[in-house]
Short mmCIF file of C-alpha atoms and ligand atoms in Angstrom, two decimals:
data_model
loop_
_atom_site.label_atom_id
_atom_site.label_comp_id
_atom_site.label_asym_id
_atom_site.label_seq_id
_atom_site.Cartn_x
_atom_site.Cartn_y
_atom_site.Cartn_z
CA MET A 671 42.19 209.36 15.74
CA ARG A 672 39.77 209.08 12.87
CA ARG A 673 36.37 210.55 13.69
CA LEU A 674 33.55 208.06 13.69
CA THR A 675 31.00 208.33 10.97
CA TRP A 676 27.47 207.24 11.57
CA SER A 677 27.99 204.14 9.43
CA ASP A 678 30.60 202.94 11.88
CA VAL A 679 27.98 202.75 14.57
CA THR A 680 24.99 201.57 12.57
CA PRO A 681 24.72 198.02 11.29
CA LYS A 682 24.51 198.16 7.51
CA PRO A 683 21.13 196.48 7.06
CA LEU A 684 19.57 199.35 9.00
CA TRP A 685 20.70 201.98 6.59
CA LEU A 686 20.69 200.21 3.27
CA ASN A 687 17.29 199.39 1.89
CA ARG A 688 16.66 196.13 0.15
CA ARG A 689 17.14 197.48 -3.35
CA GLN A 690 20.47 199.03 -2.43
CA LEU A 691 21.60 195.80 -0.79
CA ILE A 692 20.82 193.94 -3.97
CA ALA A 693 22.47 196.53 -6.18
CA GLY A 694 25.48 196.55 -3.90
CA ALA A 695 27.78 199.35 -2.83
CA ALA A 696 28.60 200.17 -6.45
CA ALA A 697 25.20 201.80 -6.85
CA LEU A 698 25.92 204.19 -4.01
CA ALA A 699 29.42 205.01 -5.25
CA ALA A 700 28.04 205.71 -8.73
CA THR A 701 26.12 208.78 -7.56
CA PRO A 702 28.50 211.74 -7.61
CA ALA A 703 26.47 213.84 -5.17
CA MET A 704 26.89 211.25 -2.47
CA ALA A 705 30.04 212.42 -0.76
CA ARG A 706 29.82 211.07 2.76
CA ILE A 707 29.58 213.54 5.59
CA GLU A 708 31.51 212.79 8.75
CA ALA A 709 29.39 213.10 11.84
CA ALA A 710 29.76 211.94 15.42
CA PRO A 711 27.13 209.68 16.97
CA SER A 712 24.80 211.39 19.44
CA LYS A 713 23.58 210.52 22.89
CA TYR A 714 20.21 211.84 21.74
CA SER A 715 19.71 209.13 19.10
CA THR A 716 16.88 206.67 19.52
CA GLY A 717 17.64 202.96 19.35
CA ASP A 718 14.76 202.46 16.89
CA ALA A 719 15.75 201.18 13.45
CA PRO A 720 15.72 203.96 10.84
CA ASN A 721 13.36 203.86 7.89
CA SER A 722 14.90 203.05 4.52
CA LEU A 723 16.44 205.86 2.49
CA GLU A 724 13.77 205.18 -0.09
CA ASP A 725 10.89 205.69 2.36
CA ILE A 726 12.50 208.82 3.75
CA THR A 727 13.02 210.43 0.33
CA THR A 728 9.82 209.39 -1.47
CA TYR A 729 7.07 209.86 1.14
CA ASN A 730 7.25 213.57 1.92
CA ASN A 731 5.35 216.72 2.68
CA PHE A 732 6.91 219.67 0.89
CA TYR A 733 4.04 221.72 -0.46
CA GLU A 734 6.36 223.92 -2.51
CA PHE A 735 6.44 220.95 -4.89
CA GLY A 736 2.80 219.89 -4.57
CA THR A 737 0.57 218.29 -1.98
CA GLY A 738 1.03 214.63 -3.01
CA LYS A 739 3.45 212.48 -1.00
CA SER A 740 5.51 211.69 -4.11
CA ASP A 741 5.44 215.24 -5.53
CA PRO A 742 8.65 216.29 -3.73
CA SER A 743 10.62 213.32 -5.08
CA ASP A 744 9.08 213.84 -8.54
CA TYR A 745 9.64 217.61 -8.78
CA ALA A 746 12.27 218.80 -6.29
CA GLY A 747 15.08 217.86 -8.67
CA SER A 748 14.67 221.31 -10.25
CA LEU A 749 15.66 223.10 -7.05
CA THR A 750 19.03 224.89 -7.12
CA VAL A 751 20.68 224.53 -3.72
CA ASP A 752 24.13 225.88 -4.49
CA PRO A 753 24.79 228.74 -3.93
CA TRP A 754 22.67 229.04 -0.78
CA SER A 755 22.66 231.68 1.89
CA VAL A 756 20.61 232.33 5.00
CA VAL A 757 19.68 235.77 6.29
CA ILE A 758 19.90 236.05 10.06
CA ASP A 759 18.26 239.21 11.32
CA GLY A 760 16.17 240.82 14.03
CA MET A 761 17.39 240.91 17.61
CA VAL A 762 20.91 239.57 17.10
CA ASP A 763 24.34 241.14 17.62
CA ARG A 764 25.74 239.90 14.31
CA PRO A 765 22.97 240.03 11.68
CA GLY A 766 23.88 239.28 8.11
CA THR A 767 23.55 237.12 5.05
CA TYR A 768 25.52 233.96 5.79
CA ASP A 769 26.72 231.69 3.03
CA LEU A 770 25.77 228.12 3.90
CA ALA A 771 29.39 226.96 4.27
CA ASP A 772 30.06 229.85 6.65
CA LEU A 773 26.91 229.19 8.62
CA VAL A 774 27.85 225.56 9.19
CA LYS A 775 31.54 226.24 9.84
CA GLY A 776 32.64 225.26 13.33
CA GLN A 777 29.32 223.69 14.29
CA PRO A 778 29.86 220.10 15.50
CA LEU A 779 28.00 217.77 13.14
CA GLU A 780 26.28 214.82 14.71
CA GLU A 781 24.20 211.98 13.45
CA ARG A 782 20.88 212.17 15.28
CA ILE A 783 18.54 209.26 14.79
CA TYR A 784 15.20 210.81 15.70
CA ARG A 785 11.63 209.65 15.73
CA PHE A 786 9.63 211.93 13.45
CA ARG A 787 5.83 212.24 13.84
CA CYS A 788 3.66 213.97 11.25
CA VAL A 789 0.39 215.62 12.32
CA GLU A 790 -1.32 213.29 9.83
CA ALA A 791 -0.59 210.39 12.22
CA TRP A 792 2.23 208.73 10.33
CA ALA A 793 5.74 208.38 11.67
CA MET A 794 9.27 207.52 10.62
CA VAL A 795 12.73 207.18 12.15
CA ILE A 796 15.32 209.32 10.37
CA PRO A 797 19.12 209.38 10.74
CA TRP A 798 19.69 213.12 10.35
CA ILE A 799 23.07 214.82 10.11
CA GLY A 800 22.98 218.20 11.77
CA PHE A 801 24.05 220.54 14.53
CA GLU A 802 22.29 222.23 17.40
CA LEU A 803 20.45 225.40 16.47
CA ALA A 804 21.64 226.79 19.83
CA GLY A 805 25.23 226.69 18.55
CA LEU A 806 24.36 229.00 15.67
CA LEU A 807 22.20 231.30 17.80
CA ASN A 808 25.01 231.65 20.32
CA ARG A 809 27.41 232.48 17.53
CA VAL A 810 25.26 235.32 16.13
CA GLY A 811 24.46 236.61 19.61
CA VAL A 812 20.80 236.64 20.67
CA GLN A 813 19.82 239.92 22.29
CA SER A 814 17.99 239.94 25.61
CA ASP A 815 14.68 241.21 24.17
CA ALA A 816 14.33 238.28 21.76
CA LYS A 817 11.62 235.77 22.73
CA PHE A 818 10.92 233.80 19.56
CA VAL A 819 12.72 232.56 16.46
CA ALA A 820 10.96 232.87 13.09
CA PHE A 821 11.99 230.82 10.04
CA GLU A 822 11.22 231.19 6.35
CA THR A 823 11.61 228.83 3.40
CA LEU A 824 12.89 229.84 0.00
CA LEU A 825 10.39 231.66 -2.26
CA ARG A 826 11.28 230.71 -5.82
CA PRO A 827 8.18 229.84 -7.87
CA GLU A 828 10.28 229.19 -11.02
CA GLU A 829 11.75 226.15 -9.28
CA MET A 830 8.95 225.37 -6.85
CA PRO A 831 5.82 224.60 -8.85
CA GLY A 832 3.66 224.25 -5.74
CA GLN A 833 4.14 227.95 -5.02
CA ALA A 834 1.71 228.65 -7.87
CA SER A 835 -1.03 227.57 -5.48
CA PRO A 836 -2.79 230.58 -3.91
CA PHE A 837 -3.90 228.33 -1.05
CA ILE A 838 -0.80 229.09 1.04
CA ASP A 839 0.54 232.58 1.71
CA TRP A 840 4.14 231.86 0.64
CA PRO A 841 6.87 231.67 1.80
CA TYR A 842 6.31 228.75 4.21
CA ARG A 843 6.87 230.04 7.74
CA GLU A 844 7.48 228.49 11.13
CA GLY A 845 8.50 229.60 14.57
CA LEU A 846 9.74 228.45 17.95
CA ARG A 847 9.83 229.99 21.38
CA LEU A 848 13.43 230.91 22.22
CA ASP A 849 13.80 228.20 24.87
CA GLU A 850 12.54 225.59 22.38
CA ALA A 851 15.00 226.85 19.79
CA MET A 852 17.87 226.68 22.30
CA HIS A 853 17.00 223.16 23.45
CA PRO A 854 19.75 220.65 22.57
CA LEU A 855 17.29 218.36 20.74
CA THR A 856 16.54 221.13 18.22
CA ILE A 857 18.84 220.82 15.23
CA LEU A 858 19.48 222.35 11.86
CA ALA A 859 19.96 219.34 9.59
CA THR A 860 22.15 219.44 6.51
CA GLY A 861 21.98 215.77 5.62
CA LEU A 862 20.63 212.33 6.35
CA TYR A 863 21.93 208.81 6.01
CA GLY A 864 25.43 210.24 5.97
CA GLU A 865 24.86 212.27 2.79
CA ALA A 866 23.96 215.87 1.98
CA MET A 867 20.26 216.59 2.50
CA PRO A 868 18.13 215.13 -0.30
CA LYS A 869 16.02 217.78 -2.02
CA PRO A 870 12.63 216.24 -1.07
CA ASN A 871 13.67 216.51 2.59
CA GLY A 872 14.52 220.21 2.49
CA ALA A 873 17.96 220.67 0.99
CA PRO A 874 20.30 222.16 1.81
CA ILE A 875 19.32 223.04 5.39
CA ARG A 876 16.17 222.44 7.43
CA LEU A 877 14.97 222.49 10.98
CA VAL A 878 14.23 219.31 12.97
CA VAL A 879 12.27 219.53 16.23
CA PRO A 880 11.59 215.90 17.14
CA TRP A 881 9.02 216.43 19.92
CA LYS A 882 6.72 218.47 17.67
CA TYR A 883 4.51 217.54 14.74
CA GLY A 884 6.53 217.40 11.53
CA PHE A 885 5.19 220.62 10.06
CA LYS A 886 7.24 222.63 12.58
CA SER A 887 10.38 221.20 10.95
CA ILE A 888 10.62 223.76 8.16
CA LYS A 889 12.63 222.91 5.05
CA SER A 890 15.02 224.78 2.74
CA ILE A 891 15.48 227.68 5.16
CA VAL A 892 16.61 231.09 3.86
CA ARG A 893 15.80 233.32 6.83
CA ILE A 894 16.07 233.07 10.60
CA SER A 895 14.79 236.08 12.57
CA LEU A 896 14.99 236.73 16.29
CA VAL A 897 11.81 238.54 17.34
CA ASP A 898 9.95 239.56 20.48
CA LYS A 899 6.43 238.56 19.35
CA MET A 900 5.06 235.12 18.52
CA PRO A 901 5.59 234.83 14.76
CA GLN A 902 2.99 233.79 12.22
CA THR A 903 3.27 230.19 11.10
CA THR A 904 1.95 228.72 7.86
CA TRP A 905 -0.36 226.03 9.21
CA ASN A 906 -1.70 228.23 11.95
CA MET A 907 -2.49 230.93 9.38
CA LEU A 908 -4.34 228.35 7.27
CA GLN A 909 -6.35 226.59 9.99
CA PRO A 910 -5.89 228.13 13.43
CA ASN A 911 -8.34 225.78 15.13
CA GLU A 912 -6.41 222.72 13.89
CA TYR A 913 -2.77 223.82 14.10
CA GLY A 914 -1.58 225.82 17.07
CA PHE A 915 1.75 227.53 17.53
CA TYR A 916 3.10 224.88 19.92
CA SER A 917 2.11 221.72 18.04
CA ASN A 918 3.76 219.40 20.54
CA VAL A 919 3.09 215.74 19.77
CA ASN A 920 0.35 214.93 22.25
CA PRO A 921 -1.74 211.73 22.14
CA ALA A 922 -4.28 213.33 24.52
CA VAL A 923 -5.11 216.28 22.27
CA ASP A 924 -6.84 215.13 19.11
CA HIS A 925 -6.75 216.95 15.84
CA PRO A 926 -10.35 218.19 15.31
CA ARG A 927 -10.72 215.72 12.42
CA TRP A 928 -8.78 212.67 13.68
CA SER A 929 -7.28 211.03 16.74
CA GLN A 930 -3.65 211.58 17.68
CA ALA A 931 -3.58 208.59 20.06
CA SER A 932 -1.81 206.29 17.61
CA GLU A 933 0.33 206.45 14.50
CA ARG A 934 1.29 204.41 11.46
CA ARG A 935 5.00 203.66 11.15
CA ILE A 936 5.85 204.11 7.47
CA GLY A 937 7.56 201.04 6.02
CA ALA A 938 6.40 198.69 8.77
CA GLY A 939 4.06 196.79 6.45
CA LEU A 940 0.30 196.74 6.11
CA PHE A 941 -0.43 194.99 9.41
CA GLY A 942 2.48 195.74 11.69
CA GLY A 943 2.62 199.50 11.47
CA ARG A 944 0.18 200.87 14.07
CA GLN A 945 1.59 201.96 17.43
CA ASP A 946 0.65 204.22 20.33
CA THR A 947 1.78 207.82 20.04
CA LEU A 948 4.01 208.88 22.91
CA MET A 949 3.75 212.21 24.71
CA PHE A 950 6.19 214.65 23.12
CA ASN A 951 6.91 211.88 20.61
CA GLY A 952 8.87 209.98 23.27
CA TYR A 953 11.06 212.95 24.25
CA GLU A 954 9.05 213.76 27.40
CA ALA A 955 11.98 213.36 29.80
CA GLU A 956 13.97 215.92 27.83
CA VAL A 957 11.35 218.56 27.04
CA ALA A 958 8.35 218.38 29.39
CA SER A 959 9.91 220.97 31.71
CA LEU A 960 9.72 223.58 28.93
CA TYR A 961 5.94 223.53 29.30
CA ALA A 962 5.59 223.37 33.08
CA GLY A 963 2.53 225.39 34.07
CA GLN A 964 1.08 225.51 30.54
CA ASP A 965 -2.24 223.88 29.71
CA LEU A 966 -1.36 221.99 26.53
CA LYS A 967 -5.04 221.67 25.59
CA VAL A 968 -5.07 225.47 25.33
CA ASP A 969 -1.54 225.81 23.96
CA TYR A 970 -2.00 223.00 21.42
N1 MTE B 894 8.65 222.83 5.05
C1 MTE B 894 8.29 223.49 3.95
N2 MTE B 894 9.02 224.53 3.52
N3 MTE B 894 7.18 223.15 3.24
C2 MTE B 894 6.38 222.11 3.64
O1 MTE B 894 5.37 221.82 2.98
N4 MTE B 894 5.97 220.33 5.30
C3 MTE B 894 6.11 220.03 6.73
C4 MTE B 894 7.57 219.98 7.15
N5 MTE B 894 8.32 221.09 6.61
C5 MTE B 894 6.74 221.39 4.82
C6 MTE B 894 7.92 221.78 5.49
C7 MTE B 894 5.44 218.80 7.10
S1 MTE B 894 3.72 218.83 7.14
C8 MTE B 894 6.12 217.66 7.44
S2 MTE B 894 5.31 216.29 8.05
C9 MTE B 894 7.57 217.61 7.29
O2 MTE B 894 8.12 218.76 6.68
C10 MTE B 894 7.94 216.39 6.43
O3 MTE B 894 9.32 216.20 6.40
P1 MTE B 894 9.94 215.01 5.54
O4 MTE B 894 9.23 215.06 4.22
O5 MTE B 894 11.38 215.27 5.44
O6 MTE B 894 9.62 213.76 6.28
#
């Protein structure tokens, strides 16, 4: 039986933006990089309609290419993503430098349509292609002392003009508690909209943690380390009173400079876009138990 691709299960108007519809399928076929990736649909996908490919690839935060929303789409073209390898080290049985193809080998790819909520109070819905981080961690063998997973982005100032800024202590870093990393909602994404990951979105491989503010979803990963102490994370290092380690989407805990009670859905038009922010970005049933007994005003 032929495996389903995500386009089998998604009505076309949801995944083609208006311009592509007008240009027709020929425009898609004309781009050589756009080999379709086969991925099974996921029970974890939201029923919300995805944002257009254009919104998803042109309104980005990727400070390695600048702080403007269009900087990643303007400048990330210079990034070399092949060859790509990821170092996996720390408290694992099989540490090493894994070539991307080897890292992905055997991991079941799914299309996961996730809500995505940025700390700046805007939101999108993105049809990622990826696999569960837990699958990879199980493969490399997490040792019993490990309590956290630390991630690092590529450091390559020749191709990442934003890394000239002394404002951030590069490389970009993020971290998860081990149980968060092992949760089935946590994926390593290698594509979206059925294609390899666009460069502005963190090609060739990035983290996606849908119940946390977007900055936890680190892009263009080159290192994954299993550690026993809470790792340093870029935004927490910059502004510890504004960005905690946990960073769970929480409408009841405001950012010190703005409310987190509502959000603007990108692409929903000038007047229709405001909506209430949901606890854990709508994934409360799946993840609330991870934080039982924690005061999320303290562990923000
Ligand atoms: N990863 C790296 N390496 N550098 C970044 O600047 N920005 C984060 C996160 N991952 C960032 C990053 C922030 S603030 C957000 S909101 C998301 O990426 C944005 O992801 P998207 O542009 O794919 O929507």
